């Protein structure tokens, strides 16, 4: 799948970063929101005339000079609770999303997190189910490795091989990549671009810019309407226009 991208810079797109949707009683990394909180957050978007969509849909709309009423919704790591906690809420609000998964950890858990509970990850069938529901599937690398610390072979495995694994799993090439831990440098960006991804999501890309270094906003359990409003406004005020998007 290719995402059309224009050369002219434009306002930074607002892309929300979620992870797990379920029980957040034991959540040292603050990666979990409850389905009830997600429901209220999507309702807040709707009241403001905004709709959550996949990153591919958001970028395609922006390339047409449209999409100012769209925000990107992303879910990192591919937790199994996406199907039970997030997907029903997305359906009720007419939203789509991008789910970044780890094809090297299918049916495993978040072993890269030293603290907190083990959370199960989606199996291959679970990822296919999400895709059948209209969710965009992107790569989060093979195994959740910090690409800025990876040697050349690991960097290739996490970018090129993960894309090939998802193509085999889904029958189509993923358009998007998400940097594990949100960390990136020019070498990682170049590797992701050369692997054939049309875009890549970070958190705070620093001096890096462009469709392969898209900034995102963390959204958590404590983000009420007031906090979401501030995050929405400050993101657009603080971030530079993204080169290559209009």
Short mmCIF file of C-alpha atoms in Angstrom, two decimals, residues 65-242:
data_model
loop_
_atom_site.label_atom_id
_atom_site.label_comp_id
_atom_site.label_asym_id
_atom_site.label_seq_id
_atom_site.Cartn_x
_atom_site.Cartn_y
_atom_site.Cartn_z
CA UNK A 65 -5.44 18.98 0.59
CA UNK A 66 -8.16 17.61 2.88
CA UNK A 67 -8.36 15.96 6.29
CA UNK A 68 -8.22 18.94 8.66
CA UNK A 69 -11.05 17.25 10.59
CA UNK A 70 -9.10 14.00 10.95
CA UNK A 71 -6.68 12.85 13.63
CA UNK A 72 -4.57 9.73 13.57
CA UNK A 73 -5.15 6.94 16.10
CA UNK A 74 -2.27 4.52 16.67
CA UNK A 75 -1.95 1.53 19.00
CA UNK A 76 1.59 0.26 19.59
CA UNK A 77 2.86 -3.27 20.33
CA UNK A 78 -0.19 -5.25 19.17
CA UNK A 79 -1.67 -6.17 22.55
CA UNK A 80 -4.33 -8.87 22.47
CA UNK A 81 -6.75 -6.59 24.31
CA UNK A 82 -6.99 -4.43 21.18
CA UNK A 83 -9.68 -6.78 19.88
CA UNK A 84 -11.73 -6.78 23.08
CA UNK A 85 -10.98 -3.37 24.56
CA UNK A 86 -10.31 -0.98 21.68
CA UNK A 87 -12.01 -2.33 18.57
CA UNK A 88 -15.61 -2.25 19.88
CA UNK A 89 -15.13 1.37 21.00
CA UNK A 90 -13.64 2.38 17.66
CA UNK A 91 -16.59 0.78 15.87
CA UNK A 92 -19.15 2.66 17.98
CA UNK A 93 -17.53 5.98 17.10
CA UNK A 94 -17.01 5.27 13.41
CA UNK A 95 -13.23 5.44 13.80
CA UNK A 96 -10.42 3.48 12.25
CA UNK A 97 -6.87 3.15 13.54
CA UNK A 98 -3.36 1.90 12.86
CA UNK A 99 -2.13 -1.06 14.87
CA UNK A 100 1.66 -1.45 14.99
CA UNK A 101 2.57 -5.10 15.63
CA UNK A 102 5.64 -7.25 16.22
CA UNK A 103 5.68 -10.24 13.85
CA UNK A 104 8.60 -11.75 15.75
CA UNK A 105 6.54 -11.99 18.95
CA UNK A 106 3.19 -13.32 17.70
CA UNK A 107 1.22 -14.73 20.62
CA UNK A 108 3.97 -13.72 23.03
CA UNK A 109 4.00 -10.94 25.59
CA UNK A 110 5.69 -7.63 26.41
CA UNK A 111 8.93 -9.25 27.54
CA UNK A 112 10.86 -6.03 26.79
CA UNK A 113 9.21 -4.31 29.80
CA UNK A 114 11.13 -5.23 32.98
CA UNK A 115 8.40 -3.89 35.26
CA UNK A 116 4.69 -4.46 35.43
CA UNK A 117 2.41 -7.30 34.37
CA UNK A 118 2.99 -9.49 31.35
CA UNK A 119 0.46 -8.54 28.70
CA UNK A 120 -0.35 -11.01 25.91
CA UNK A 121 0.19 -9.96 22.30
CA UNK A 122 -2.00 -10.77 19.33
CA UNK A 123 -1.55 -14.02 17.47
CA UNK A 124 -1.36 -14.15 13.67
CA UNK A 125 -5.12 -14.87 13.58
CA UNK A 126 -5.78 -11.91 15.84
CA UNK A 127 -3.85 -9.57 13.57
CA UNK A 128 -5.73 -10.87 10.55
CA UNK A 129 -9.01 -10.32 12.41
CA UNK A 130 -8.09 -6.71 13.14
CA UNK A 131 -7.15 -6.16 9.49
CA UNK A 132 -10.46 -7.67 8.36
CA UNK A 133 -12.22 -5.08 10.54
CA UNK A 134 -10.56 -2.27 8.58
CA UNK A 135 -7.65 -1.62 10.94
CA UNK A 136 -4.41 -0.63 9.23
CA UNK A 137 -1.57 -2.94 10.27
CA UNK A 138 1.92 -1.50 10.46
CA UNK A 139 5.28 -2.78 11.65
CA UNK A 140 6.74 -2.06 15.07
CA UNK A 141 9.85 -4.01 14.13
CA UNK A 142 10.27 -7.73 14.67
CA UNK A 143 10.92 -7.83 18.41
CA UNK A 144 10.77 -4.28 19.88
CA UNK A 145 14.41 -3.23 19.62
CA UNK A 146 15.80 0.30 20.01
CA UNK A 147 16.96 0.93 16.44
CA UNK A 148 19.45 3.58 17.51
CA UNK A 149 21.41 0.83 19.34
CA UNK A 150 21.01 -1.89 16.68
CA UNK A 151 23.86 -3.28 14.60
CA UNK A 152 23.45 -3.46 10.82
CA UNK A 153 22.03 -7.00 10.76
CA UNK A 154 19.52 -6.28 13.53
CA UNK A 155 18.49 -3.04 11.85
CA UNK A 156 17.75 -4.94 8.63
CA UNK A 157 15.83 -7.64 10.49
CA UNK A 158 13.70 -5.13 12.36
CA UNK A 159 12.82 -3.09 9.27
CA UNK A 160 13.08 -5.17 6.09
CA UNK A 161 12.31 -8.60 7.53
CA UNK A 162 9.40 -7.40 9.65
CA UNK A 163 7.81 -5.86 6.57
CA UNK A 164 8.23 -9.10 4.63
CA UNK A 165 6.75 -11.09 7.54
CA UNK A 166 3.66 -8.89 7.63
CA UNK A 167 3.26 -9.10 3.87
CA UNK A 168 3.30 -12.90 4.17
CA UNK A 169 0.82 -12.75 7.04
CA UNK A 170 -1.63 -10.32 5.45
CA UNK A 171 -1.03 -10.63 1.71
CA UNK A 172 -0.11 -6.96 1.32
CA UNK A 173 2.87 -4.80 2.23
CA UNK A 174 2.44 -2.55 5.26
CA UNK A 175 2.76 1.16 4.57
CA UNK A 176 3.77 2.24 8.03
CA UNK A 177 6.48 1.68 10.61
CA UNK A 178 6.67 2.72 14.25
CA UNK A 179 10.00 3.19 16.03
CA UNK A 180 10.14 1.09 19.23
CA UNK A 181 10.43 3.29 22.32
CA UNK A 182 9.93 6.25 19.97
CA UNK A 183 13.71 6.51 19.54
CA UNK A 184 15.23 7.30 16.17
CA UNK A 185 18.24 8.80 14.48
CA UNK A 186 19.13 9.51 10.87
CA UNK A 187 20.46 5.98 10.37
CA UNK A 188 17.19 4.44 11.59
CA UNK A 189 15.13 6.81 9.46
CA UNK A 190 17.19 5.95 6.39
CA UNK A 191 16.80 2.21 7.06
CA UNK A 192 13.03 2.51 7.40
CA UNK A 193 12.74 4.56 4.21
CA UNK A 194 14.98 2.19 2.28
CA UNK A 195 12.92 -0.79 3.51
CA UNK A 196 10.01 0.62 1.52
CA UNK A 197 7.75 2.10 4.18
CA UNK A 198 5.77 5.14 3.09
CA UNK A 199 5.76 6.69 6.56
CA UNK A 200 7.01 6.10 10.08
CA UNK A 201 5.81 7.27 13.49
CA UNK A 202 8.00 8.45 16.34
CA UNK A 203 7.13 10.37 19.51
CA UNK A 204 9.39 13.42 19.55
CA UNK A 205 11.66 13.19 16.48
CA UNK A 206 13.71 16.21 17.53
CA UNK A 207 15.51 17.81 14.58
CA UNK A 208 14.41 15.05 12.19
CA UNK A 209 11.42 15.83 10.03
CA UNK A 210 9.31 14.39 7.24
CA UNK A 211 6.86 11.52 6.70
CA UNK A 212 9.39 9.03 8.11
CA UNK A 213 9.67 10.97 11.39
CA UNK A 214 6.08 11.81 12.32
CA UNK A 215 5.56 13.15 15.85
CA UNK A 216 2.83 11.72 18.04
CA UNK A 217 1.09 12.62 21.31
CA UNK A 218 0.89 10.08 24.14
CA UNK A 219 -2.69 9.65 25.35
CA UNK A 220 -3.20 7.93 28.70
CA UNK A 221 -5.73 7.08 31.38
CA UNK A 222 -5.44 10.51 33.03
CA UNK A 223 -6.21 12.44 29.86
CA UNK A 224 -9.58 14.02 30.51
CA UNK A 225 -11.27 16.47 28.14
CA UNK A 226 -9.26 19.41 29.50
CA UNK A 227 -5.94 17.60 29.14
CA UNK A 228 -6.82 16.41 25.64
CA UNK A 229 -7.67 19.96 24.61
CA UNK A 230 -4.32 21.21 25.89
CA UNK A 231 -2.43 18.40 24.20
CA UNK A 232 -4.24 19.04 20.93
CA UNK A 233 -3.53 22.77 20.97
CA UNK A 234 0.05 22.58 22.24
CA UNK A 235 1.03 19.88 19.76
CA UNK A 236 0.10 22.12 16.87
CA UNK A 237 1.77 25.16 18.42
CA UNK A 238 5.03 23.48 19.40
CA UNK A 239 5.68 21.16 16.46
CA UNK A 240 7.19 22.31 13.21
CA UNK A 241 5.29 21.75 9.96
CA UNK A 242 6.07 18.31 8.58
#
